[in-house]
Amino acid sequence: MALAIASTFVLGGAVQAAPAPKAAAARADTAYLSQADAFARSARIANVDYVLDFTLTGKETFAGTTSVSFDLKDVASAVTLDLNKATVKSVSVNGKPVATRYNDWFITIAPADLVKGKNTVTVAYERRHSTNGEGLHRMVDPADGRVYTYSHFEPAAAQQMFPVFDQPDLKASYTVSVTAPKDWHVVTTTRETKVDEAGANRRWTFKPTRRLSPYNFSLHAGPYQVWEDNSGKYPMRLFARQSLAKQVVPADWFRQTKAGLGFFEDYFGIPYPFEKYDQLIVPDFLYGAMENAGAITFAEARYSVPNMTADQKQSLTEVIMHEMAHQWFGNLVTMKWWNGLWLNESFASFMGVLATAESTEFKDSWQKFYQTGKQRAYIQDQTASTHPIEVPVPSTANAFDNIDAITYSKGGSTLKQLRHLLGEEVFRKGVHNYLVKYSWQNATLDDFIDTLGQTAGRDLSGWTKEWLYQAGVNTIAANYSCSNGKIKDFTLTQAAPGKELPTLREQRVQVAAFKIEDGKLALVKNVPVTYKGASTAVKDMNGAACPDLVYPNYQDWGYAKVQLDQRSFGTARTRLAQMDDPLLRAMLWQSLWDGVRDAKLPLNDFIAVALNNAPQEKDYTLLGDVLGKVAQSKSYLDAMRLDTAWAKQTSLALEKMAWDGVLAHKGSADFQRRWFGLYVGVASSPEALARLAGTLDGKVDAAGVQVNQELRWTIIGHLNRYDHAGSAALIEAESARDKSDAGLAAAVAASASRPDAKAKADWVQRIEDLKSPLPFSRIRVAMGSVFPPEQGKLDEQDADARLARLPAIDKAAGPVYMRAYAVTMIPATCTPHSVQRLARAADTMKDLSAFTRRSLLDTLQNDQRCVAIKAALTAPQQ
Ligand SMILES: [Zn+2]
């Protein structure tokens, strides 16, 4: 699976010892499955086969009959079958109707109704479609009234569609038949064997699948537009809603898919495990994408935008590769339990970037990874609530507590480091051996590490302990002196984050030294070194010319925070634009930004550097990062709500830089979109807002920027955020023009962001109404829009009461809701008062669910950071 929202997943937490799996006498009456109950069940059950029959009408309810056959080891206790909130019509076991207990979460079959050996349980039921993106989600297209469905099961939502042993270590085959309206396509893991006419419907019959974990199986149905490409080794199809068809570019999808399949077959040395490659662009998706075997789903809000920029195309390519990597690592070989989720996601994140860099036109994907995923991992790993990569997951309620930057990006960075440590070919061979050994089975972290270790001929247990079972990021620094113009006594030091996280780690990095020559920073020495412990002598550096800059993680092999020595920091600050290598330039920008975040470099100094250097940035990928940092600087300024001349001038200077950037890149659409995006983000003066409004009605020429529907909405949202004259009417007018799903979502965002106390109160009420008739996808949009940073005063009006409501909301809502609510709606307004309020809540609200508790702690820490950055300003305070 790929994450949808880049920056908001920040969490972690205390770790308990893993509960020893043991047979529980009776399963607790809850919606969730504990690891103990899951392992007790899989110890008794084997050889599972499902025969699934569905009747889909497009209405709000669907009907199904499931026959599940399995071998049972003993009849000493009952067997439970997961089925969430269905109306059960009948249950029979081995052909006989039986009375069962059903508690809305699982069916309990009495031992007396079962036999030792093979059993078949048949359940007929009905259920409402889900509308929150899990189970069999149903969506009515507002543009044309057509109904679309798709399934999403990870981690444990297959039970929202059919009765199932919903745990990854009970792999099974699935034989599917579906009755659906005549104009629908039905897509699942295998291709249909036949489609029969049945009155107003058609009946689809599919081949049995290979053995899959329930969360890897899927079924999608609706009047989707379909594109096909059979030019490669495997048939490929792409699906999207009909009303979106115009903005889909199937050729891009097929080209990258074909390249990826070739790359992975070659890299893994194992043929693609499924017979066809279907990809569906689906609405209301909770995440970025999902690797369902042979029928992958993608979030249309992210991957089906009109006129994609080069950056958006690169992100699409990386996510295609990420989900493709899972077809082997995840679907062919699967984690035994949800504590293995990180390995699944880390590996796919790592391979997704590798495949993109090596088999497509996006050669700088590792640079993009450094700028994005890796930075998110560093940020999260420095929070008080960070957690080790490998953590116990006591129950399915906690399965997604850790879908975050540690799981995806720190894990991916760690595998990247391991590849450097072991050597590229040894690493590849080890992965091949692992996939061959555990094909169509489940495996654990130990299985993976043991196979890599055996291939490499080295014991990796120490490495595993340091990297996977201990949280935190080490800081590395170069220490040396110079005499007679030469380096002497060069050592590389590493420091632990603190007493709570004392681990030092073994790591292979490159240490590089640079000198200013002819106005450029030139590489004079590069030494690969494997270090461990607090201090490692790097003898090969001694004798090199005394440098102007030393960077101890050159080319980003390592996972470490780099602390530049004073001279190097000064060089970075003044010579940014003189460094040719864009990855190194990205790292120097990052060092400066780290300085801001740690309240060591005043934000006003950083902004001054940015105003001088950002306009000169010629690397498209890095420009995105730099302008992102500029936008974050503006967000900090907004959150501080400074009423000073400097703040006003700075705001205007940022607007001017952004607009000049738009003008300077006329004719270069991708660069222009970056600059225009910044302009829309930082515009707050009446003149800038008027200019934006003018681009909507064509009165202002945006220097050739094509203001498409998506951009129009972004502008309308921004104008509303600042209550620009006439902006409220724009929402209505635009909604009348654009009746698409994306348009409706954008209208919600614009309306929620208006700086109006009454409207805020209404939106908060709608957001917190757990029975809201609004689709959850819209509620999520409202959560993310209702309190932009400059509206701290409005946020304050409800802040005390809202924070006080948190425990009750946490208790009443499920994890899907809280994963969005807890990262957006806990009030933090960048004042000492707000910090105190959060600190009090952290002291008193100890019984929150794990994810919500971590979000509260992280919100507190972020608010403290904002206050510290404000205190570190050296700009005039008048
Ligand atoms: Zn994934």
mmCIF file of C-alpha atoms and ligand atoms in Angstrom, residues 1-3 154 289-291 319 322-323 326 329 341 344-349 408, ligand 1:
data_model
loop_
_atom_site.group_PDB
_atom_site.id
_atom_site.type_symbol
_atom_site.label_atom_id
_atom_site.label_comp_id
_atom_site.label_asym_id
_atom_site.label_seq_id
_atom_site.Cartn_x
_atom_site.Cartn_y
_atom_site.Cartn_z
ATOM 1 C CA MET A 1 0.000 0.000 0.000
ATOM 2 C CA ALA A 2 1.146 3.534 -0.556
ATOM 3 C CA LEU A 3 0.393 6.362 1.829
ATOM 4 C CA GLU A 154 -6.002 -4.108 4.272
ATOM 5 C CA ALA A 289 -2.739 2.883 -3.685
ATOM 6 C CA MET A 290 -3.213 -0.785 -2.802
ATOM 7 C CA GLU A 291 -1.397 -3.815 -4.151
ATOM 8 C CA VAL A 319 3.600 4.323 -6.878
ATOM 9 C CA HIS A 322 5.782 0.343 -5.291
ATOM 10 C CA GLU A 323 2.582 -1.658 -5.773
ATOM 11 C CA HIS A 326 4.406 -5.938 -3.544
ATOM 12 C CA PHE A 329 7.183 -9.093 -1.779
ATOM 13 C CA LEU A 341 3.725 -4.700 7.830
ATOM 14 C CA ASN A 344 6.346 -5.249 3.461
ATOM 15 C CA GLU A 345 6.112 -1.476 3.125
ATOM 16 C CA SER A 346 9.778 -0.682 3.624
ATOM 17 C CA PHE A 347 10.729 -3.111 0.946
ATOM 18 C CA ALA A 348 8.134 -1.834 -1.530
ATOM 19 C CA SER A 349 9.165 1.764 -0.829
ATOM 20 C CA TYR A 408 7.677 3.309 5.008
HETATM 21 ZN ZN ZN B 1 2.864 -0.579 0.042
#
